[in-house]
Short mmCIF file of C-alpha atoms in Angstrom, two decimals:
data_model
loop_
_atom_site.label_atom_id
_atom_site.label_comp_id
_atom_site.label_asym_id
_atom_site.label_seq_id
_atom_site.Cartn_x
_atom_site.Cartn_y
_atom_site.Cartn_z
CA MET O 1 0.00 0.00 0.00
CA PRO O 2 1.72 3.22 -1.13
CA LEU O 3 2.16 6.14 1.21
CA LEU O 4 0.62 9.48 0.45
CA TYR O 5 2.72 12.30 1.84
CA ARG O 6 1.88 15.83 2.76
CA ARG O 7 3.63 18.59 4.57
CA ASN O 8 2.61 21.85 6.21
CA CYS O 9 4.57 24.54 7.96
CA PHE O 10 4.09 22.98 11.41
CA GLN O 11 5.02 19.36 10.91
CA CYS O 12 5.65 16.70 8.33
CA GLN O 13 3.08 13.96 8.10
CA VAL O 14 2.41 10.81 6.17
CA TRP O 15 -1.04 9.68 5.16
CA LEU O 16 -1.70 5.99 4.75
CA ARG O 17 -4.24 5.57 1.99
CA PHE O 18 -7.73 5.45 3.48
CA GLY O 19 -6.16 5.87 6.91
CA SER O 20 -5.25 8.78 9.13
CA TRP O 21 -2.54 11.40 9.24
CA LEU O 22 0.55 10.17 11.10
CA PRO O 23 3.81 11.91 12.06
CA LEU O 24 6.50 11.51 9.42
CA GLN O 25 9.15 8.99 10.46
CA GLU O 26 12.68 10.27 10.82
CA GLY O 27 14.65 9.62 7.68
CA LEU O 28 11.73 9.93 5.27
CA GLU O 29 11.75 12.74 2.75
CA GLY O 30 10.72 15.98 4.39
CA GLY O 31 10.52 18.59 1.67
CA ASN O 32 13.17 21.18 0.82
CA THR O 33 16.19 19.13 1.89
CA THR O 34 19.69 19.23 0.45
CA GLY O 35 18.88 16.03 -1.38
CA MET O 36 15.83 17.65 -2.93
CA SER O 37 17.88 20.60 -4.12
CA LYS O 38 19.99 18.21 -6.19
CA GLN O 39 16.79 17.26 -8.03
CA SER O 40 15.63 20.78 -8.68
CA HIS O 41 14.50 19.99 -12.25
CA PRO O 42 12.63 16.96 -13.58
CA GLN O 43 14.39 14.75 -16.12
CA SER O 44 14.38 15.99 -19.66
CA GLY O 45 13.77 14.11 -22.86
CA VAL O 46 10.64 12.28 -21.71
CA TYR O 47 6.93 12.68 -22.39
CA PRO O 48 5.16 15.64 -20.77
CA VAL O 49 3.10 14.83 -17.66
CA PRO O 50 -0.54 15.99 -17.92
CA VAL O 51 -1.60 18.63 -15.38
CA LEU O 52 -5.36 19.12 -15.07
CA LEU O 53 -6.27 22.71 -14.19
CA THR O 54 -9.80 22.72 -12.78
CA ARG O 55 -10.11 26.27 -11.42
CA PRO O 56 -12.58 28.72 -12.97
CA MET O 57 -11.34 29.81 -16.39
CA PRO O 58 -9.53 33.10 -15.53
CA GLN O 59 -7.66 31.56 -12.60
CA ALA O 60 -6.93 28.34 -14.50
CA THR O 61 -5.53 30.27 -17.44
CA ARG O 62 -3.29 32.39 -15.21
CA PHE O 63 -2.01 29.40 -13.24
CA GLY O 64 -1.52 27.47 -16.48
CA SER O 65 0.78 30.23 -17.68
CA ALA O 66 2.76 29.95 -14.44
CA VAL O 67 2.97 26.16 -14.84
CA SER O 68 4.24 26.53 -18.40
CA ALA O 69 6.79 29.16 -17.38
CA ARG O 70 8.09 26.96 -14.55
CA PHE O 71 8.12 23.53 -16.22
CA GLY O 72 8.05 24.14 -19.95
CA THR O 73 7.75 20.97 -22.04
CA HIS O 74 7.95 18.71 -18.96
CA VAL O 75 4.18 19.14 -18.52
CA ARG O 76 1.05 19.36 -20.65
CA SER O 77 -1.57 21.64 -19.12
CA ILE O 78 -5.22 20.77 -19.70
CA ILE O 79 -7.65 23.50 -18.70
CA THR O 80 -10.98 21.99 -17.64
CA PRO O 81 -12.86 24.18 -15.13
CA ILE O 82 -14.85 22.08 -12.68
CA MET O 83 -17.12 25.02 -11.84
CA ARG O 84 -18.12 28.43 -13.15
CA PRO O 85 -19.40 31.41 -11.18
CA VAL O 86 -22.92 32.75 -11.48
CA PHE O 87 -23.31 36.17 -9.89
CA LEU O 88 -26.31 36.77 -7.64
CA SER O 89 -28.39 39.82 -6.94
CA ALA O 90 -27.88 40.73 -3.31
CA ILE O 91 -29.50 42.78 -0.59
CA LEU O 92 -26.79 44.56 1.37
CA PRO O 93 -27.82 45.88 4.79
CA ASN O 94 -27.17 49.62 5.04
CA LYS O 95 -24.44 50.05 7.64
CA PRO O 96 -21.34 52.25 8.01
CA TYR O 97 -18.95 49.45 7.06
CA SER O 98 -15.31 50.02 7.90
CA ALA O 99 -14.06 47.50 5.33
CA VAL O 100 -15.16 44.78 2.94
CA LEU O 101 -13.78 41.25 3.31
CA PHE O 102 -12.83 39.32 0.18
CA THR O 103 -12.04 35.62 0.45
CA SER O 104 -11.80 35.05 -3.32
CA GLU O 105 -11.14 36.88 -6.57
CA VAL O 106 -14.65 35.95 -7.69
CA ALA O 107 -16.04 37.98 -4.78
CA VAL O 108 -14.06 40.99 -6.01
CA GLU O 109 -15.64 40.58 -9.44
CA ALA O 110 -19.07 40.28 -7.81
CA ALA O 111 -18.44 43.55 -5.95
CA ARG O 112 -17.49 45.22 -9.23
CA LEU O 113 -20.78 44.15 -10.80
CA LEU O 114 -22.76 45.23 -7.75
CA SER O 115 -21.01 48.61 -7.83
CA LYS O 116 -22.12 49.06 -11.45
CA ALA O 117 -25.66 48.34 -10.24
CA GLY O 118 -25.42 51.21 -7.75
CA HIS O 119 -24.16 49.58 -4.56
CA VAL O 120 -21.52 51.49 -2.63
CA PHE O 121 -18.72 49.70 -0.79
CA PRO O 122 -16.09 50.97 1.66
CA SER O 123 -12.73 51.87 0.15
CA ASP O 124 -10.81 49.52 2.44
CA ALA O 125 -10.61 45.81 1.68
CA ILE O 126 -9.15 42.99 3.77
CA CYS O 127 -8.28 39.99 1.62
CA VAL O 128 -7.47 36.36 2.26
CA GLY O 129 -4.36 36.31 0.07
CA ALA O 130 -2.06 38.31 -2.15
CA GLN O 131 -3.76 37.49 -5.45
CA THR O 132 -7.17 38.49 -4.11
CA ALA O 133 -5.62 41.69 -2.76
CA ARG O 134 -4.15 42.46 -6.19
CA ALA O 135 -7.56 41.96 -7.76
CA ALA O 136 -9.10 44.31 -5.17
CA MET O 137 -6.44 46.97 -5.73
CA ALA O 138 -7.09 46.77 -9.47
CA GLU O 139 -10.69 47.78 -8.66
CA GLY O 140 -9.52 50.77 -6.61
CA TYR O 141 -9.64 49.34 -3.08
CA LYS O 142 -6.98 50.01 -0.46
CA ALA O 143 -6.34 46.33 0.11
CA GLN O 144 -4.59 44.43 2.86
CA SER O 145 -3.70 40.75 2.61
CA ALA O 146 -3.65 38.10 5.33
CA ASN O 147 -1.44 35.95 3.09
CA GLY O 148 -3.17 32.73 4.02
CA ASP O 149 -6.57 31.10 4.38
CA ALA O 150 -9.76 31.95 6.27
CA ASP O 151 -8.10 31.12 9.58
CA ALA O 152 -5.23 33.46 8.75
CA LEU O 153 -7.69 36.18 7.79
CA LEU O 154 -9.53 35.83 11.09
CA ALA O 155 -6.27 36.01 13.05
CA TYR O 156 -5.11 38.99 10.98
CA ILE O 157 -8.28 41.00 11.65
CA ILE O 158 -8.20 40.30 15.38
CA ALA O 159 -4.46 40.99 15.74
CA ALA O 160 -4.72 44.26 13.79
CA GLY O 161 -7.50 45.50 16.06
CA ILE O 162 -9.80 46.12 13.09
CA THR O 163 -13.27 47.19 14.17
CA GLY O 164 -16.59 46.61 12.51
CA PRO O 165 -18.96 46.61 11.05
CA LEU O 166 -17.35 44.55 8.29
CA LEU O 167 -19.01 43.32 5.11
CA HIS O 168 -18.00 39.83 3.98
CA LEU O 169 -18.85 39.10 0.34
CA HIS O 170 -18.57 35.40 -0.44
CA GLY O 171 -19.90 32.48 -2.45
CA ARG O 172 -22.98 30.49 -1.56
CA ASP O 173 -20.85 27.46 -0.70
CA THR O 174 -18.40 28.49 2.01
CA ARG O 175 -16.20 26.88 4.63
CA GLY O 176 -14.83 28.25 7.87
CA ASP O 177 -17.81 30.36 9.06
CA LEU O 178 -15.63 33.48 8.94
CA GLY O 179 -18.46 35.93 9.59
CA GLU O 180 -19.83 33.95 12.51
CA ARG O 181 -16.40 33.59 14.07
CA LEU O 182 -15.74 37.32 13.75
CA ASN O 183 -19.08 38.09 15.40
CA LEU O 184 -18.21 35.71 18.23
CA ALA O 185 -14.93 37.61 18.61
CA GLY O 186 -16.91 40.83 19.08
CA ILE O 187 -16.31 42.23 15.57
CA GLU O 188 -19.64 42.93 13.91
CA THR O 189 -19.66 41.29 10.49
CA VAL O 190 -22.41 41.04 7.89
CA SER O 191 -22.04 38.09 5.49
CA VAL O 192 -23.69 38.19 2.07
CA SER O 193 -23.65 35.55 -0.68
CA VAL O 194 -22.90 37.28 -3.98
CA TYR O 195 -22.10 34.36 -6.29
CA GLN O 196 -22.58 30.64 -6.72
CA GLN O 197 -20.17 28.17 -8.28
CA ILE O 198 -22.02 25.89 -10.69
CA PRO O 199 -20.47 22.42 -11.25
CA GLN O 200 -19.14 21.71 -14.74
CA PRO O 201 -18.27 18.38 -16.40
CA LEU O 202 -14.66 17.59 -17.23
CA SER O 203 -13.65 18.21 -20.83
CA ALA O 204 -13.36 15.37 -23.33
CA GLU O 205 -9.58 15.78 -23.34
CA ALA O 206 -9.42 15.54 -19.53
CA LEU O 207 -11.63 12.44 -19.46
CA GLU O 208 -9.58 10.76 -22.17
CA THR O 209 -6.37 11.52 -20.27
CA LEU O 210 -7.78 10.07 -17.04
CA ARG O 211 -8.81 6.89 -18.84
CA GLU O 212 -5.25 6.30 -20.06
CA GLU O 213 -2.49 4.69 -18.03
CA GLY O 214 0.17 7.01 -16.69
CA PRO O 215 0.56 9.80 -14.14
CA VAL O 216 -1.74 12.83 -14.04
CA ILE O 217 -1.14 15.76 -11.68
CA LEU O 218 -4.18 17.51 -10.17
CA PRO O 219 -3.54 20.86 -8.41
CA LEU O 220 -6.54 21.51 -6.15
CA PHE O 221 -7.13 24.92 -4.59
CA SER O 222 -10.34 24.52 -2.59
CA PRO O 223 -12.29 21.81 -0.76
CA ARG O 224 -15.27 22.39 -3.04
CA SER O 225 -13.24 21.83 -6.21
CA ALA O 226 -11.83 18.65 -4.67
CA THR O 227 -15.33 17.40 -3.83
CA LEU O 228 -16.67 18.20 -7.30
CA LEU O 229 -13.69 16.58 -8.99
CA ALA O 230 -14.15 13.38 -6.99
CA ARG O 231 -17.69 13.17 -8.38
CA ALA O 232 -16.64 14.00 -11.96
CA LEU O 233 -13.85 11.45 -12.40
CA PRO O 234 -14.64 8.64 -14.85
CA ALA O 235 -15.46 5.25 -13.33
CA ASN O 236 -13.00 3.56 -15.69
CA ARG O 237 -10.07 5.76 -14.67
CA LYS O 238 -6.67 4.16 -15.26
CA ALA O 239 -4.44 7.17 -14.62
CA ARG O 240 -2.28 7.34 -11.52
CA VAL O 241 -3.50 10.56 -9.93
CA LEU O 242 -1.03 12.76 -8.04
CA ILE O 243 -2.64 15.60 -6.08
CA ALA O 244 -1.15 18.94 -5.08
CA ALA O 245 -3.46 20.29 -2.37
CA MET O 246 -3.36 23.93 -1.33
CA SER O 247 -4.23 23.13 2.30
CA THR O 248 -4.95 20.27 4.66
CA ALA O 249 -8.67 20.99 4.29
CA VAL O 250 -8.33 20.55 0.53
CA GLY O 251 -6.38 17.34 1.07
CA ASP O 252 -9.08 15.94 3.35
CA ALA O 253 -11.77 16.76 0.76
CA ALA O 254 -9.67 15.10 -1.96
CA ALA O 255 -9.31 11.78 -0.10
CA PRO O 256 -12.21 10.09 -2.00
CA ILE O 257 -10.26 10.56 -5.24
CA ARG O 258 -7.87 7.84 -3.98
CA PRO O 259 -4.68 9.35 -5.40
CA GLN O 260 -1.42 7.49 -5.71
CA GLU O 261 0.18 10.36 -3.83
CA MET O 262 -0.98 13.62 -2.31
CA ARG O 263 1.16 16.50 -1.13
CA CYS O 264 0.04 19.61 0.70
CA ALA O 265 1.59 22.96 -0.20
CA GLU O 266 3.67 24.53 2.55
CA HIS O 267 1.78 27.81 2.14
CA PRO O 268 -1.59 28.53 0.50
CA ASP O 269 -0.32 30.46 -2.52
CA ALA O 270 0.49 29.83 -6.17
CA GLU O 271 4.27 29.68 -5.72
CA ALA O 272 4.00 26.98 -3.07
CA MET O 273 1.61 25.05 -5.31
CA LEU O 274 4.19 25.17 -8.10
CA ASP O 275 6.78 23.80 -5.68
CA THR O 276 4.40 20.99 -4.78
CA ILE O 277 3.82 20.17 -8.45
CA GLN O 278 7.58 20.03 -8.92
CA ARG O 279 7.88 17.38 -6.21
CA LEU O 280 5.06 15.38 -7.77
CA LEU O 281 6.85 15.46 -11.11
CA PHE O 282 9.67 13.46 -9.54
CA THR O 283 7.11 10.86 -8.46
CA ALA O 284 5.56 10.87 -11.92
CA ARG O 285 8.93 10.28 -13.59
CA GLY O 286 9.73 7.45 -11.22
CA SER O 287 6.36 5.69 -11.48
#
């Protein structure tokens, strides 16, 4: 039974397939070691490893460009969004909000559309990560980034002494109960669903690739995308799936996919995901 390995910034762990997370044994590979640095580039002169990019189209296209820039002909990117956003009309309670909270780029786009419809938002934005903050700044917000996930955003707001009321714009399917947790911490927060992610089938190219023998790398950025992908995989899959998970929550949601190997990024950002894909390429070449 192969081991599925993941690492986060607190400890290294090994996951036995269909089992539980266990501490990594001393002597097993632990990430950015000296030995790993000697393997900083996958072997050349071999077939490209397919990488399925299942994020919504704009994000998938951008990350696909980063994958191509990093790995060149060592990989073959297949863009097959597993969901697409549908923007919702929203009723926003009229309050003197001190800032708007963005936990995704899609929420920034939803705010842009709502602004065109006449809604007014505060000029300050507090964002889950750097890319979301860049998207917010492009729309004219004075954006701050927690450089992490929802837990990091909660800790950032509390540590910075930010006061409410805050307006959290988010998707209909959410995790982490950010608004509720902020209210429990004494920071008034109004949460409003402004978009919904609609599941999409995998493309014909993606399905064909998954039905063939050989390694396939799946970068997964959210628990919802992992859950949807598990449902969309073909029953006659022959590919050896290698998963790069952005967080432990994503990894847990991806468990039903039954990957050959799963690694968790050391930090929830695109650069760390590229590093994780690089490690999986070594597995792909050796399998």
